[in-house]
Short mmCIF file of C-alpha atoms in Angstrom, two decimals:
data_model
loop_
_atom_site.label_atom_id
_atom_site.label_comp_id
_atom_site.label_asym_id
_atom_site.label_seq_id
_atom_site.Cartn_x
_atom_site.Cartn_y
_atom_site.Cartn_z
CA MET A 240 63.46 -160.77 -97.83
CA THR A 241 62.02 -157.98 -95.69
CA VAL A 242 60.73 -154.55 -96.61
CA ARG A 243 61.73 -151.45 -94.68
CA ILE A 244 60.18 -148.02 -95.03
CA TYR A 245 61.84 -144.69 -94.49
CA ARG A 246 60.77 -141.24 -95.73
CA ASP A 247 57.79 -142.98 -97.34
CA LYS A 248 60.03 -145.05 -99.59
CA GLU A 249 60.19 -148.82 -99.41
CA PHE A 250 63.46 -150.70 -99.71
CA GLU A 251 64.43 -154.33 -99.38
CA LEU A 252 66.57 -156.03 -96.76
CA LEU A 253 68.14 -159.46 -97.31
CA GLU A 254 69.10 -161.90 -94.57
CA GLY A 255 72.77 -161.70 -93.71
CA VAL A 256 72.93 -157.96 -94.32
CA TYR A 257 73.09 -155.21 -91.69
CA ASP A 258 69.55 -154.14 -90.83
CA PRO A 259 69.59 -150.32 -91.10
CA GLY A 260 69.69 -148.83 -87.62
CA ASP A 261 69.64 -145.41 -86.06
CA ASP A 262 73.18 -144.89 -87.33
CA SER A 263 72.14 -145.57 -90.92
CA PHE A 264 69.27 -143.09 -90.85
CA LEU A 265 71.31 -140.42 -89.05
CA LEU A 266 73.77 -140.71 -91.94
CA VAL A 267 70.96 -140.59 -94.53
CA GLU A 268 69.75 -137.29 -93.10
CA ALA A 269 73.25 -135.82 -92.85
CA ALA A 270 74.00 -136.85 -96.44
CA LEU A 271 70.76 -135.39 -97.81
CA LYS A 272 71.53 -132.10 -96.03
CA ASP A 273 75.09 -131.91 -97.31
CA ILE A 274 75.36 -133.39 -100.78
CA ARG A 275 74.57 -131.39 -103.93
CA ALA A 276 73.54 -132.47 -107.40
CA GLY A 277 76.52 -133.00 -109.67
CA GLU A 278 78.91 -134.06 -106.92
CA LYS A 279 80.84 -137.30 -107.41
CA VAL A 280 79.84 -139.54 -104.53
CA LEU A 281 81.11 -142.90 -103.33
CA GLU A 282 79.57 -144.89 -100.50
CA VAL A 283 81.91 -147.40 -98.87
CA GLY A 284 80.34 -150.36 -97.06
CA THR A 285 76.80 -149.80 -98.28
CA GLY A 286 75.19 -152.89 -96.71
CA SER A 287 71.58 -153.00 -97.88
CA GLY A 288 72.29 -149.84 -99.87
CA VAL A 289 69.99 -147.72 -97.70
CA VAL A 290 72.08 -144.55 -97.65
CA SER A 291 72.83 -144.61 -101.40
CA PHE A 292 69.17 -145.45 -102.02
CA PHE A 293 68.20 -141.99 -100.80
CA VAL A 294 71.24 -140.03 -101.94
CA LYS A 295 70.87 -141.28 -105.53
CA ASP A 296 67.78 -139.07 -105.85
CA VAL A 297 70.15 -136.09 -105.46
CA THR A 298 73.15 -137.22 -107.49
CA ARG A 299 74.69 -140.39 -108.91
CA VAL A 300 76.26 -142.59 -106.23
CA ILE A 301 78.52 -145.60 -106.62
CA ALA A 302 78.57 -147.97 -103.65
CA THR A 303 80.83 -150.77 -102.46
CA ASP A 304 80.65 -153.67 -100.04
CA ILE A 305 82.78 -156.73 -99.34
CA ASN A 306 79.74 -158.87 -98.46
CA PRO A 307 78.30 -160.53 -101.59
CA ILE A 308 74.77 -160.60 -100.12
CA ALA A 309 75.00 -156.89 -99.32
CA CYS A 310 75.96 -156.25 -102.94
CA GLN A 311 72.93 -158.19 -104.16
CA ASN A 312 70.77 -156.31 -101.65
CA ALA A 313 72.04 -152.91 -102.78
CA ARG A 314 71.47 -153.82 -106.41
CA LEU A 315 67.91 -154.94 -105.58
CA ASN A 316 67.39 -151.43 -104.25
CA GLY A 317 68.59 -149.90 -107.50
CA VAL A 318 72.01 -148.89 -106.17
CA GLU A 319 75.04 -149.14 -108.49
CA VAL A 320 77.33 -151.40 -106.51
CA VAL A 321 80.80 -152.91 -106.78
CA ARG A 322 82.06 -155.75 -104.62
CA THR A 323 85.43 -154.83 -103.22
CA ASP A 324 87.31 -154.37 -99.94
CA LEU A 325 86.53 -150.75 -98.95
CA PHE A 326 87.63 -148.97 -102.18
CA SER A 327 90.48 -151.19 -103.35
CA GLY A 328 89.03 -151.72 -106.85
CA ILE A 329 87.92 -148.10 -107.17
CA CYS A 330 89.93 -145.39 -108.90
CA GLY A 331 89.20 -141.78 -109.79
CA GLN A 332 88.50 -138.82 -107.59
CA PHE A 333 85.39 -138.19 -105.53
CA ASP A 334 83.91 -135.08 -103.94
CA VAL A 335 82.23 -136.95 -101.09
CA ILE A 336 82.77 -140.36 -99.55
CA ILE A 337 80.01 -141.69 -97.32
CA PHE A 338 81.04 -144.27 -94.74
CA ASN A 339 79.19 -146.18 -92.04
CA PRO A 340 82.06 -148.38 -90.91
CA PRO A 341 82.06 -151.48 -88.75
CA TYR A 342 82.69 -149.61 -85.48
CA LEU A 343 81.93 -151.90 -82.56
CA PRO A 344 84.81 -152.96 -80.30
CA THR A 345 84.98 -156.70 -80.86
CA SER A 346 87.32 -159.08 -79.09
CA GLU A 347 88.71 -162.24 -80.68
CA ASP A 348 86.24 -164.53 -78.91
CA GLU A 349 83.33 -162.25 -79.85
CA LYS A 350 84.05 -162.63 -83.56
CA LEU A 351 81.50 -164.51 -85.65
CA ASP A 352 82.45 -166.31 -88.83
CA THR A 353 79.71 -164.67 -90.88
CA TRP A 354 79.56 -161.91 -93.48
CA LEU A 355 77.26 -160.03 -91.12
CA ASN A 356 80.02 -159.91 -88.50
CA ARG A 357 82.00 -157.73 -90.88
CA ALA A 358 79.29 -155.09 -90.57
CA PHE A 359 79.91 -154.69 -86.84
CA ASP A 360 83.48 -155.77 -86.16
CA GLY A 361 85.85 -152.84 -85.74
CA GLY A 362 88.49 -154.91 -83.97
CA PRO A 363 89.40 -154.62 -80.26
CA ASP A 364 89.03 -150.84 -80.04
CA GLY A 365 86.38 -150.54 -82.74
CA ARG A 366 88.61 -148.44 -84.96
CA ASP A 367 90.48 -151.02 -87.08
CA VAL A 368 88.41 -150.47 -90.23
CA ILE A 369 88.45 -146.69 -89.77
CA ARG A 370 92.26 -146.87 -89.69
CA GLN A 371 92.28 -149.07 -92.80
CA PHE A 372 89.98 -146.57 -94.52
CA LEU A 373 92.19 -143.59 -93.62
CA ALA A 374 95.35 -145.39 -94.73
CA GLY A 375 94.07 -145.49 -98.32
CA VAL A 376 91.35 -142.89 -98.82
CA LYS A 377 93.55 -140.09 -100.13
CA ARG A 378 94.10 -142.06 -103.32
CA ILE A 379 90.50 -141.31 -104.28
CA LEU A 380 89.77 -138.11 -102.34
CA PRO A 381 91.50 -134.87 -103.39
CA ILE A 382 92.25 -131.92 -101.11
CA GLY A 383 88.90 -130.26 -100.41
CA GLY A 384 87.05 -133.55 -100.71
CA ARG A 385 85.08 -134.71 -97.70
CA VAL A 386 84.06 -137.78 -95.78
CA LEU A 387 80.65 -138.12 -94.13
CA THR A 388 80.91 -140.85 -91.54
CA VAL A 389 78.76 -142.13 -88.68
CA PHE A 390 79.88 -144.06 -85.62
CA SER A 391 79.30 -144.35 -81.89
CA SER A 392 80.60 -143.22 -78.52
CA LEU A 393 81.46 -146.93 -78.11
CA THR A 394 84.14 -146.34 -80.77
CA ASP A 395 85.52 -143.37 -78.77
CA ILE A 396 84.49 -140.17 -80.51
CA ASP A 397 87.61 -138.21 -79.54
CA ALA A 398 89.89 -141.00 -80.71
CA VAL A 399 88.18 -141.07 -84.12
CA ALA A 400 88.44 -137.29 -84.42
CA GLU A 401 92.14 -137.56 -83.60
CA LEU A 402 92.65 -140.22 -86.29
CA TYR A 403 91.10 -138.00 -88.94
CA ARG A 404 93.10 -134.96 -87.81
CA GLN A 405 96.34 -136.97 -87.83
CA HIS A 406 95.58 -137.80 -91.47
CA GLY A 407 95.15 -134.12 -92.37
CA PHE A 408 91.38 -133.74 -92.12
CA SER A 409 89.32 -131.11 -90.38
CA VAL A 410 86.57 -132.60 -88.23
CA GLU A 411 83.09 -131.20 -87.70
CA THR A 412 80.19 -132.88 -85.90
CA VAL A 413 77.18 -132.41 -88.19
CA ALA A 414 74.72 -134.70 -86.42
CA ARG A 415 74.38 -136.26 -83.01
CA GLU A 416 71.79 -138.61 -81.51
CA LYS A 417 71.47 -140.09 -78.05
CA VAL A 418 70.23 -143.71 -78.17
CA PRO A 419 70.15 -146.31 -75.37
CA PHE A 420 73.67 -146.82 -73.98
CA GLU A 421 75.45 -144.76 -76.66
CA VAL A 422 75.68 -141.53 -78.57
CA LEU A 423 75.74 -141.65 -82.37
CA VAL A 424 77.70 -139.01 -84.19
CA VAL A 425 78.11 -138.00 -87.84
CA PHE A 426 81.40 -136.34 -88.69
CA LYS A 427 82.04 -134.23 -91.76
CA CYS A 428 85.79 -134.47 -92.37
CA VAL A 429 87.37 -132.28 -95.06
CA ARG A 430 90.75 -133.20 -96.50
CA LEU A 431 93.05 -130.23 -95.88
CA SER A 432 96.42 -131.72 -96.78
CA MET B 131 76.87 -152.56 -114.08
CA LYS B 132 76.77 -149.65 -116.51
CA LYS B 133 79.65 -149.61 -118.95
CA ASP B 134 80.72 -146.13 -117.92
CA LEU B 135 81.68 -147.55 -114.50
CA MET B 136 84.88 -148.62 -116.27
CA ASN B 137 86.06 -145.03 -115.69
CA ILE B 138 86.32 -145.63 -111.96
CA LEU B 139 87.17 -149.32 -111.73
CA CYS B 140 90.72 -150.61 -111.49
CA CYS B 141 92.63 -153.71 -110.49
CA PRO B 142 92.44 -153.97 -106.67
CA VAL B 143 96.02 -155.24 -106.56
CA CYS B 144 98.01 -153.03 -108.95
CA LYS B 145 95.39 -150.25 -109.55
CA GLY B 146 95.93 -150.66 -113.28
CA ASP B 147 93.25 -150.33 -115.96
CA LEU B 148 90.94 -153.25 -116.58
CA GLU B 149 89.68 -154.57 -119.91
CA LEU B 150 85.95 -155.26 -120.08
CA GLN B 151 84.67 -158.37 -121.80
CA VAL B 152 80.89 -158.63 -121.99
CA THR B 153 79.25 -162.06 -121.99
CA ARG B 154 75.68 -160.92 -121.38
CA GLU B 155 74.15 -157.48 -121.42
CA GLU B 156 70.66 -156.04 -121.03
CA GLY B 157 70.41 -152.60 -122.54
CA ALA B 158 73.14 -150.44 -121.05
CA GLU B 159 73.81 -152.91 -118.20
CA VAL B 160 76.53 -155.53 -118.26
CA ILE B 161 75.05 -158.57 -116.49
CA GLU B 162 77.82 -161.11 -117.01
CA GLY B 163 81.40 -160.61 -118.09
CA THR B 164 84.98 -160.26 -116.97
CA LEU B 165 87.35 -157.49 -116.07
CA TYR B 166 90.90 -158.40 -117.03
CA CYS B 167 94.08 -156.92 -115.60
CA LYS B 168 96.86 -157.34 -118.17
CA GLN B 169 99.54 -156.36 -115.67
CA CYS B 170 98.56 -159.03 -113.11
CA ASN B 171 97.17 -161.49 -115.65
CA GLU B 172 94.12 -161.76 -113.42
CA SER B 173 90.42 -161.82 -114.31
CA TYR B 174 87.68 -160.42 -112.11
CA PRO B 175 84.13 -161.61 -112.76
CA ILE B 176 80.96 -159.60 -113.32
CA GLN B 177 78.02 -161.69 -112.09
CA ASP B 178 74.37 -160.65 -111.79
CA GLY B 179 75.43 -157.16 -112.82
CA ILE B 180 77.92 -156.83 -109.96
CA PRO B 181 81.67 -156.56 -110.58
CA ASN B 182 83.68 -158.57 -108.06
CA LEU B 183 86.95 -156.79 -107.45
CA LEU B 184 88.24 -158.94 -104.63
CA PRO B 185 91.63 -160.54 -105.19
CA PRO B 186 91.29 -164.34 -105.55
CA GLU B 187 92.50 -165.07 -102.02
CA LEU B 188 89.75 -162.91 -100.46
CA ARG B 189 86.77 -164.11 -102.51
#
């Protein structure tokens, strides 16, 4: 068990869970800028729970993860968490869905047989989980609802924007950060149809 | 989990309502229990306060 500090708040990190990176904190900042008290918020793939950990000071957040250690980790950080595959056991309607997906292009021989691999592995083009997310998200996101999502130039920013637009979302870049070898981007995607 | 989470939980397979059975609670938190889908005749566990809504084959 390790302790991380951000914005002067300490949170815990368990082994086998994605260690919050630049992408996580870029999403924290974007979420804190965008989300208002009283909004119904769901975080999908919460990992350690870091993003929900900060957003829950603004409004109630429910979080999910498929990794059982991540769920324990999020709960340790005081995050209300459900173990499920993306949002398959979640019903209802949300105003905002926060999503830091597995977004790294991963070939078959690069795959690791660990829960942690699921945090990185976006399939061969990095966009498999994003596609899976988009295939089902409208069940829990009404027209006017929005997705706040972070990913990398390694995932192909234009291709991700195109996926969201194809599914009837508007796409706006609300944060951008250059890090070694990649650019991180946060999209705000509003469901239009 | 807090009991009011029942409002947004559903069977991951059929999306039907689940029935909560509490085995152990601490205040407003359900620590151990089950979530039962009548339609699928499937039970999903709540362990250490965390509901596990993965279908049996994915657990």
